XYZ file of C-alpha atoms in Angstrom:
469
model
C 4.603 -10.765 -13.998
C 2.030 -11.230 -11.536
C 2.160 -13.013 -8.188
C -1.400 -15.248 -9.527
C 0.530 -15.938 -13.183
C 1.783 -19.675 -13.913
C 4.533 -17.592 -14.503
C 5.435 -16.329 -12.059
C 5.470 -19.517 -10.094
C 7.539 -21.061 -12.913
C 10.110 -17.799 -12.235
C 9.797 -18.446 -8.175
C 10.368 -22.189 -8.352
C 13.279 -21.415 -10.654
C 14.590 -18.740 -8.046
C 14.358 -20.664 -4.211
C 15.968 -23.904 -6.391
C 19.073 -22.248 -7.533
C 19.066 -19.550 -4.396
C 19.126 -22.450 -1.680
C 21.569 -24.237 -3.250
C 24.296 -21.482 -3.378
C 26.114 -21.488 0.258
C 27.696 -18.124 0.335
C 25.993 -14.758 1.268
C 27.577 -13.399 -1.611
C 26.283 -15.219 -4.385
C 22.952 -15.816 -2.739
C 22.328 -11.808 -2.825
C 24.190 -11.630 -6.642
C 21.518 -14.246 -7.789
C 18.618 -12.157 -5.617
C 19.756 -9.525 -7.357
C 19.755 -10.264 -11.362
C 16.265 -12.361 -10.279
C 15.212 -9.426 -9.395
C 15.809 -7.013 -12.209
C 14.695 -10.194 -14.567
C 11.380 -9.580 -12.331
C 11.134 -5.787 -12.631
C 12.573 -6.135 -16.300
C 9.165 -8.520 -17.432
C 7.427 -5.063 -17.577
C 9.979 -3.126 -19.319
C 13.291 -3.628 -19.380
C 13.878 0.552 -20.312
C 12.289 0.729 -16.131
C 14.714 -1.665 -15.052
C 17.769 0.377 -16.309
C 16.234 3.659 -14.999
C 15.853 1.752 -11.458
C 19.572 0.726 -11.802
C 20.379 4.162 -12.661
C 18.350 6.310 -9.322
C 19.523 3.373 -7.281
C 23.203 3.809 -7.810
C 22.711 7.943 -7.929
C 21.153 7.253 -4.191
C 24.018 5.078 -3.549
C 26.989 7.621 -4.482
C 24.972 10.249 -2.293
C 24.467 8.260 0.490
C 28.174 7.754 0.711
C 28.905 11.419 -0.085
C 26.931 12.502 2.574
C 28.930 10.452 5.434
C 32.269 11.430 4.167
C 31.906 14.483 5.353
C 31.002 16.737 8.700
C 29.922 20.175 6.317
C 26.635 20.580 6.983
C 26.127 22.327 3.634
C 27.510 19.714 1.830
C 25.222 17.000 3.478
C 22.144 18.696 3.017
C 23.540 19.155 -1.128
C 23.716 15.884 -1.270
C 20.342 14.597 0.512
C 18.535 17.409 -1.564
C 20.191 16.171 -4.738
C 18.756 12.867 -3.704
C 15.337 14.750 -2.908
C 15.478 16.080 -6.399
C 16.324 13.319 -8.229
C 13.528 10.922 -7.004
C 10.958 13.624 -6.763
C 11.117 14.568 -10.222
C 11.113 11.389 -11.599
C 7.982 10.658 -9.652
C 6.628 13.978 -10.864
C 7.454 13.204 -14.373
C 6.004 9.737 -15.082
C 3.220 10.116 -12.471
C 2.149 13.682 -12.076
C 2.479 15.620 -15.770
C -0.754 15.142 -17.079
C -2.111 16.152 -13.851
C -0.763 19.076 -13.704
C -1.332 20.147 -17.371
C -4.352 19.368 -17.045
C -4.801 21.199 -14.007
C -3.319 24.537 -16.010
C -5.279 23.964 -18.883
C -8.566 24.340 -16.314
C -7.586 26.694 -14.775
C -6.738 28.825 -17.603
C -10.122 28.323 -19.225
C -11.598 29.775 -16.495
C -9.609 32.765 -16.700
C -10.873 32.829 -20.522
C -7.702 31.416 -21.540
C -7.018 28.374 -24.657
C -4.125 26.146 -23.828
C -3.915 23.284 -26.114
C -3.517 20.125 -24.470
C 0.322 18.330 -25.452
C 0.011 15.092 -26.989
C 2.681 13.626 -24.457
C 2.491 9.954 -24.378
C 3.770 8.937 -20.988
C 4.202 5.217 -19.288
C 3.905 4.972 -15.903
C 6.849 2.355 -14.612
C 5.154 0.026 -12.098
C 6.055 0.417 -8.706
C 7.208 4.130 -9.005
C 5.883 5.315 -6.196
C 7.043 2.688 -3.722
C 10.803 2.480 -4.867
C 11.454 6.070 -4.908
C 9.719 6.398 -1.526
C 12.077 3.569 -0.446
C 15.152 5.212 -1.783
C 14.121 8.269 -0.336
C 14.142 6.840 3.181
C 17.363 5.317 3.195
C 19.333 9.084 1.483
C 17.207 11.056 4.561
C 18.048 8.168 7.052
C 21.999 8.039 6.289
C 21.392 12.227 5.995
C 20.028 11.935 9.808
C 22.563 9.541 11.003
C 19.978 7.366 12.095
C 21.901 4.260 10.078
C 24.895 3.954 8.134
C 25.833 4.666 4.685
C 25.872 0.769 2.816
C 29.301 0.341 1.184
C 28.974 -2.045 -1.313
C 26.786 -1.365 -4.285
C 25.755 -4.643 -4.981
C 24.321 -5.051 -1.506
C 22.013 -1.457 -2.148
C 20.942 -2.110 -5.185
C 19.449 -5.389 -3.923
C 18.123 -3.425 -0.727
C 16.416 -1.142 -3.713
C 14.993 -3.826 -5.921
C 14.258 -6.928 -3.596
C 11.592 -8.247 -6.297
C 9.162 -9.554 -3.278
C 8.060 -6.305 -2.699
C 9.238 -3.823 -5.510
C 6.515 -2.923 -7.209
C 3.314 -2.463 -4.313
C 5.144 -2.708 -0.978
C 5.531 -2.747 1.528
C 7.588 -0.109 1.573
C 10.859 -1.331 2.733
C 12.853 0.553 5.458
C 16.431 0.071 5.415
C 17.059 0.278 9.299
C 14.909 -3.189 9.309
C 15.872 -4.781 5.499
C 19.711 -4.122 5.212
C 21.121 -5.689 8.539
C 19.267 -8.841 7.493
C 21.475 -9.075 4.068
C 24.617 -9.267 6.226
C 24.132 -12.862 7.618
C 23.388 -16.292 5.572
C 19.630 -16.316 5.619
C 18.136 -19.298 6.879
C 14.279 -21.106 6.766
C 12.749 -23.147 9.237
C 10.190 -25.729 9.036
C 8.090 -23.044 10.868
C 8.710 -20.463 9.034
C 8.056 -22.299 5.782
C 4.399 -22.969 6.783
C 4.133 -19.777 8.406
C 4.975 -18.388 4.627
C 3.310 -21.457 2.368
C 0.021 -20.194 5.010
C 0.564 -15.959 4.043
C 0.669 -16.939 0.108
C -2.392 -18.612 -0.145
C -4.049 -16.274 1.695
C -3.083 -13.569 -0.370
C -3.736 -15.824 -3.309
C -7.275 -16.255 -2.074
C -8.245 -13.040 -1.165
C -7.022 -11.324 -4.427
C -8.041 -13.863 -7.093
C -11.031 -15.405 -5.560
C -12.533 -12.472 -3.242
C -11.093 -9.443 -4.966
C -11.273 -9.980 -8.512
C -14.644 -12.183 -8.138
C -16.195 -8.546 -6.621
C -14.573 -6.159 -8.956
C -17.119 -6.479 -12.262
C -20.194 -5.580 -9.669
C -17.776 -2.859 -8.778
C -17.194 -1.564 -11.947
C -20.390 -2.123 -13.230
C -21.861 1.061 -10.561
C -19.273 3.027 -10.547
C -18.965 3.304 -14.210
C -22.484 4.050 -14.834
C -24.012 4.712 -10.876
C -27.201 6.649 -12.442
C -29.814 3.726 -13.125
C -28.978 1.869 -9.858
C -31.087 2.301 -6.671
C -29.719 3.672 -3.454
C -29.130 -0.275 -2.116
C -27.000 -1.113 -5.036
C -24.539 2.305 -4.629
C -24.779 1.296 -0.638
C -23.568 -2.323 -1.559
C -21.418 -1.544 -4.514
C -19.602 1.247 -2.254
C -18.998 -2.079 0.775
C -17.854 -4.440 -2.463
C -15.079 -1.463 -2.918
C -13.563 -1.592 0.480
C -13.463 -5.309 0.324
C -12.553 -5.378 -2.808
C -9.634 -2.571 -2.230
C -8.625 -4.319 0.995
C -8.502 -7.981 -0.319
C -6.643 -6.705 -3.279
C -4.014 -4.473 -1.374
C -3.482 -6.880 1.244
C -3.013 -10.052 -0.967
C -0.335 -8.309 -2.484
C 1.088 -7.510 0.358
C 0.658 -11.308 2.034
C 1.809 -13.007 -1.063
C 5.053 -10.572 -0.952
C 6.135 -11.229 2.733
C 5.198 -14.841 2.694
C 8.126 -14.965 -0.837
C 10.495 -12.816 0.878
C 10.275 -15.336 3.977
C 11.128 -18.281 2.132
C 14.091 -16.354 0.993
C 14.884 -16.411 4.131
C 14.023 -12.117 4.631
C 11.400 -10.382 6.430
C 9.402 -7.598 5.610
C 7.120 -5.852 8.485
C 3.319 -6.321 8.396
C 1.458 -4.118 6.303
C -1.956 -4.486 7.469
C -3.636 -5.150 10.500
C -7.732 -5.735 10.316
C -8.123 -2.099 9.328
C -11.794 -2.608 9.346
C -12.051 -3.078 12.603
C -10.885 0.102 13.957
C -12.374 2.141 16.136
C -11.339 5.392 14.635
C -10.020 7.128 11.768
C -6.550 7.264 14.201
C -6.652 3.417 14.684
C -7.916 2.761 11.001
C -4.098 4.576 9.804
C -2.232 2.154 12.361
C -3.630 -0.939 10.448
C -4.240 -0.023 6.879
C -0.914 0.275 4.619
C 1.454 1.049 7.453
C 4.509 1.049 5.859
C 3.210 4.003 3.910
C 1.607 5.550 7.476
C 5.070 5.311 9.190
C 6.564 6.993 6.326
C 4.546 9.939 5.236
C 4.476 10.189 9.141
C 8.618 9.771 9.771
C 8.914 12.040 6.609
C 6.129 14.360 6.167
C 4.255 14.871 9.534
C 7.268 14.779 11.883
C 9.540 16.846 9.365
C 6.746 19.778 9.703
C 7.178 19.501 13.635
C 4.483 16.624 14.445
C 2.325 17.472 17.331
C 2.553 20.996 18.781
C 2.304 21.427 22.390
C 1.349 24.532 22.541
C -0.988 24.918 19.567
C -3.190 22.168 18.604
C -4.201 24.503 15.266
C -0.105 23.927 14.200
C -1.189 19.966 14.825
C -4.172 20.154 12.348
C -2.131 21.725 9.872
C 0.413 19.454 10.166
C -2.169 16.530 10.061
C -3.766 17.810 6.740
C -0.668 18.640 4.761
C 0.612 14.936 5.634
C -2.880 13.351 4.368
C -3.121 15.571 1.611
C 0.448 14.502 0.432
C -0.746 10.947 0.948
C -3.643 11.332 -1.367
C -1.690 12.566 -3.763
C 0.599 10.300 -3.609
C -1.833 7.582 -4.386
C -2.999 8.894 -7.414
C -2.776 12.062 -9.606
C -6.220 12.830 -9.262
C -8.055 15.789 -7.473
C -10.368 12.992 -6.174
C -7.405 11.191 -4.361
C -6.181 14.600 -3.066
C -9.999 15.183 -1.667
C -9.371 11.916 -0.320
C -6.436 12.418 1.419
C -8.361 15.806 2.618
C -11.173 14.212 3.752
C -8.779 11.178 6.045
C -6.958 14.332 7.354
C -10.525 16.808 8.083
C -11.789 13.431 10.162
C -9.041 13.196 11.757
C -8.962 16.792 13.235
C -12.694 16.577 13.742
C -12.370 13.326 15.855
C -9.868 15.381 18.158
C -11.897 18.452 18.442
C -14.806 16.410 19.015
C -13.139 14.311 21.899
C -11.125 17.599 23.141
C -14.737 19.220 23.629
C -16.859 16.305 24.391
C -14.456 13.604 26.758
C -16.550 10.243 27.160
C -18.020 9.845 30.760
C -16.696 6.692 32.409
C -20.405 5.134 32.377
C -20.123 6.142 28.207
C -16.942 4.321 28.039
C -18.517 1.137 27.052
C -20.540 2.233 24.047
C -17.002 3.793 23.010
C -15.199 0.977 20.721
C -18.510 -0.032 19.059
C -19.778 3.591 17.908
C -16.691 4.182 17.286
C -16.113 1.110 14.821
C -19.475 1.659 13.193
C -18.506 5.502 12.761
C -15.119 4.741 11.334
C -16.122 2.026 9.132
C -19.016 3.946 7.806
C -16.588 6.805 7.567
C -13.965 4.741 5.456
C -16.173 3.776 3.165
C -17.630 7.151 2.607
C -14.072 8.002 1.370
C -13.311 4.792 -0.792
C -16.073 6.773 -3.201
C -13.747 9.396 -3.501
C -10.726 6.916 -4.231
C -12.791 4.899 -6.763
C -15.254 7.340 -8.413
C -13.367 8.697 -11.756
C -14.967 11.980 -10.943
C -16.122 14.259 -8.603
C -19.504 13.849 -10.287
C -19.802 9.863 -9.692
C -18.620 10.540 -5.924
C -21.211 13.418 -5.089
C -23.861 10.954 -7.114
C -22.927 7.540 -5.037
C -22.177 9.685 -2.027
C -25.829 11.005 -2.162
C -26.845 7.684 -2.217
C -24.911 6.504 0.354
C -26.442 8.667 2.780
C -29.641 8.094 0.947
C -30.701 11.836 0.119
C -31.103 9.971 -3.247
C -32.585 7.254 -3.629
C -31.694 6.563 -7.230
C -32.871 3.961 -9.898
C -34.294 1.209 -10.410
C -31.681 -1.236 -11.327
C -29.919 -3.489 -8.995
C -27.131 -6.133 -8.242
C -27.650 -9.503 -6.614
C -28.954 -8.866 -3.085
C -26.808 -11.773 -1.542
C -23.583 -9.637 -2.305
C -24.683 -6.973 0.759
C -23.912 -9.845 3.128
C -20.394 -10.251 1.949
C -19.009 -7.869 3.895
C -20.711 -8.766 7.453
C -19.639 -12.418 6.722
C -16.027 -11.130 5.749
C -15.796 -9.490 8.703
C -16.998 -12.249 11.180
C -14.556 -14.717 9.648
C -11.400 -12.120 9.710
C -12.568 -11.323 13.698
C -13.149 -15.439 14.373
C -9.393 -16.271 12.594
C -8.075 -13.665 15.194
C -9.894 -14.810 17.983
C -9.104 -18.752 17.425
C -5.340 -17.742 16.258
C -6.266 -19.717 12.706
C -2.757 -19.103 11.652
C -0.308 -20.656 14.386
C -3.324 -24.008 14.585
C -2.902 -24.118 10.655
C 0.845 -23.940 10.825
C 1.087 -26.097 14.139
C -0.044 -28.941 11.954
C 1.992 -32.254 11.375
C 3.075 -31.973 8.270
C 1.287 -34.837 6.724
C -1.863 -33.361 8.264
C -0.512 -29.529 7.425
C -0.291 -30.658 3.372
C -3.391 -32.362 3.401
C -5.134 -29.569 3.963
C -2.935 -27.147 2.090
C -3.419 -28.885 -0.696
C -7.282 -28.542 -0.103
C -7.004 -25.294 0.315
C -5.362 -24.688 -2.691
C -8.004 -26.970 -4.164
C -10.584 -24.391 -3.250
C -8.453 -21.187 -4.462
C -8.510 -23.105 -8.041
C -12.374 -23.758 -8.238
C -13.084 -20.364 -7.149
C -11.155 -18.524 -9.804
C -12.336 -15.804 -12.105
C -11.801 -15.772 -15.418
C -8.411 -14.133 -16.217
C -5.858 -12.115 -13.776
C -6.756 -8.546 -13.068
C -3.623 -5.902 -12.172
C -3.125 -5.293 -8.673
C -5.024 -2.093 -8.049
C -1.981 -0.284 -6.205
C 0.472 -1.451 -9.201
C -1.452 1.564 -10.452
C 0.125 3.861 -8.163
C-alpha cells in the first residue's frame, strides 16, 4: 500500500475519521495500532506476525534489562536483542550476498560450490524497524530512557504505520513521550501537514517517477550513449533518488502530524552542501544520527590523540552504512567511497587551512566539489555492477566519451532549475506564506496544486526506491 495509491487514501481517510473521534489516549493508540499492522499486513500478513513477534522479544528485554543492576545480565539481554534483530536482517537481506560472495571466492581458489536454490522475500521496511528496535534495547541498555511498560504502547512505538517501512527512523527518546498525552491538531499544523503531503506527492510521482525511465534506460544499457547522456542520466539519478527518498519521507511526517505525532526532519537541501561533512547532516539523518550514536561513537568517535583511530572509525561507520543500504559490493564501495572523502576532506584541510582572503571562494568550491562528488557516488549506488559504474564513471569524468545515442537535451537543465527553485522556497520561506493563507485563499490554491500533481502524473505507481532496502 503505497502513500500515491487511491488506496491508501481510502485506508487514511478511514483511519483520521474513526481516530479523531475516539476521546481517550487509550483507544486512540489501540486503533493506531491494529491500523497499523492492517498497513504493514497489505504486503504480507506472514511480515506482520514476525514484526509482532521481534517487537514483543525487544519488549520483554527491554524490561529485563532494567530489573536488574548485574551488569552481566544487562549486557545478556541487550546482546540477545543484538542477536535477534541482526540475524533477522542478515537472513532476509544479506544470504544471497554472502553465498554469493563464497561461491566467488571459492572459484577463484579453483573451487565449485553450487549455488542453493533458496527463495527468499525480503519484508519491506526491514532495515528501518530493526534499526528502530535496536535503538530503543541499546537506549534502555544505556539508561539514557526508560524501559516502556505497557506492551501495547511499544508495539505501536515499533510499528507507527507513517513511517514503518522507509523512515525516518524513529528514536524512542523523541516518539514515546509523545504517546503519553491526548494528541492534538491545530489549524496550523493541519496546513503545515496538508502542505508536506503534497509535496512529497509531487516530488515522487511527478518529478521522481517522470525521470526514472531516462534513468533506467542508461544505466541498463550505458554503452551506446555519449558522454552527455551518462553526465545527464547520472544528475537525473540524484534527483531522481532525492525526490523519491524525500517524498517518502514528507508524505510520512506530514500523516503522522495529522495524527497528531511528530517525527524529526529527515532531509535538509542535501544538495546544497558544501561538503561531504555537511552533505551527511542533511541527507537521511535519522539514519546519520544513528549509524553515528551506534556505530561511530560505539568505536570511540573522534580520537584526540590520533586522527588515524578517527579515519578508521569514519570508514567502518560508512562502510556499515553502505551495507546497510543494500547487499551489494557496489553499495559497500559506496559507503567506502562517502567514508575515503570524508578523511580526504580532513587531511586536505588539516594540511592546506584556507587563508582568510580564500575564505570567500570556500562555500562555493566547496558546493560544486561536493555535489560533483555526490553524484560521482550515486553511480556506484545505481549501477548493478561494478562494470556499469567504472563505464558511466569514465564518462562522467569524460576519459570516454562514449556513443552516439542520446536523451532529450532539455532534461540536463532539470537539475539547475531544481535547484534554483528548492534555494528560492528557502529564501522566500514558501512554506509558512503557503500555510499563512486564509483558508478560503489556502484551499484555493491547494486544490490547484493538487490540480497540477494530477496532470503531471506518470503512468502507473513505481515502489519507493528505499522500500528496497
Amino acid at each position: 500500500m503505497l502513500f500515491v495509491e487511491p488506496r491508501f487514501f481510502a485506508f487514511f481517510a478511514v483511519v483520521l475519521l474513526v481516530y479523531w473521534s475516539l476521546s481517550s489516549n487509550s483507544l486512540r493508540k489501540n486503533f493506531i495500532l491494529c491500523a497499523s499492522y492492517v498497513f504493514y499486513g497489505s504486503w504480507d500478513w506472514r511480515f506482520a506476525f514476525m514484526l509482532l513477534v521481534l517487537s514483543t522479544a525487544d519488549w520483554f528485554f527491554a524490561l529485563r534489562i532494567v530489573a536488574t543492576e548485574n551488569l552481566r545480565t544487562r549486557k545478556r539481554y541487550v546482546t540477545a536483542s543484538l542477536a535477534m534483530n541482526l540475524s533477522v536482517l542478515a537472513f532476509f537481506k544479506y544470504v544471497h550476498f554472502f553465498v554469493g560472495s563464497a561461491i566467488v571466492l571459492a572459484e577463484q581458489m579453483k573451487l565449485h560450490l553450487t549455488q542453493p536454490t533458496l527463495k527468499i522475500i525480503l519484508p519491506i521496511g526491514v532495515s528501518f524497524f530493526t534499526f528502530q528496535s535496536l535503538s530503543y534495547t541499546i537506549d534502555v541498555y544505556r539508561r539514557e530512557i526508560s524501559a516502556v511498560k505497557s506492551l501495547r504502547d511499544y508495539l505501536m512505538f515499533a510499528s507507527f504505520f507513517p513511517q514503518l517501512v522507509a523512515g525516518p527512523i524513529v528514536r524512542p527518546r523523541y516518539f514515546v513521550p509523545q504517546m503519553h498525552s491526548v494528541r492534538s491538531l491545530t489549524p496550523d499544523d493541519a496546513r503545515r501537514a496538508l502542505y508536506l503531503f503534497l509535496l512529497g506527492f509531487f516530488k515522487k510521482t511527478c518529478i521522481a517517477d517522470n525521470l526514472s525511465p531516462y534513468v533506467d534506460r542508461v544505466f541498463q544499457h550505458p554503452a551506446p550513449f555519449s558522454a552527455f547522456a551518462s553526465i545527464t542520466a547520472t544528475w537525473l539519478y540524484a534527483i531522481q533518488i532525492f525526490c523519491d527518498f524525500s517524498g517518502y519521507s514528507d508524505m510520512a511526517i506530514a500523516v503522522a502530524a495529522l495524527l497528531g505525532y511528530k517525527l524529526a526532519l529527515n532531509f535538509d537541501a542535501p544538495y546544497l552542501a558544501v561538503s561531504i561533512q555537511d552533505f551527511w547532516r542533511r541527507w537521511h539523518i535519522s539514519l546519520t544520527t544513528w549509524i553515528r550514536d551506534y556505530i561511530y561513537l560505539s568505536l570511540g568517535g573522534r580520537s584526540k590523540t590520533n586522527r588515524l583511530i578517527t579515519y578508521r572509525n569514519i570508514l567502518i561507520t560508512m562502510l556499515a552504512g553502505g551495507l546497510w543500504h543494500g547487499a551489494a559490493w557496489t553499495f559497500v564501495a559506496w559507503g567506502g567511497a562517502h567514508g575515503t572523502g570524508q578523511v580526504v576532506q580532513q587531511e586536505f584541510r588539516r594540511a592546506l587551512p584556507l587563508k582568510e582572503q580564500q575564505d570567500r571562494w570556500r562555500k562555493p568550491l566547496g558546493w560544486f566539489l561536493t555535489l560533483n562528488f555526490v553524484c560521482l557516488c550515486w553511480i556506484l549506488f545505481r549501477a548493478p555492477d561494478f562494470t556499469t559504474a567504472l563505464l558511466m564513471t569514465k564518462r562522467y569524468l569524460l576519459i570516454d566519451r562514449g556513443g552516439t545515442e542520446v536523451i532529450p537535451l532539455w532534461l540536463a537543465g532539470i537539475g539547475p532549475a531544481l535547484l534554483l527553485v528548492q534555494l528560492l522556497m528557502r529564501r522566500l520561506r514558501v512554506e509558512e506564506r503557503i500555510c499563512a493563507l486564509s483558508l478560503n485563499w489556502f484551499a484555493l490554491a491547494y486544490g490547484a496544486a493538487w490540480a497540477l500533481a494530477v496532470s503531471l502524473l506518470p503512468f502507473g505507481y513505481r515502489p519507493f526506491i528505499y522500500f528496497q532496502f
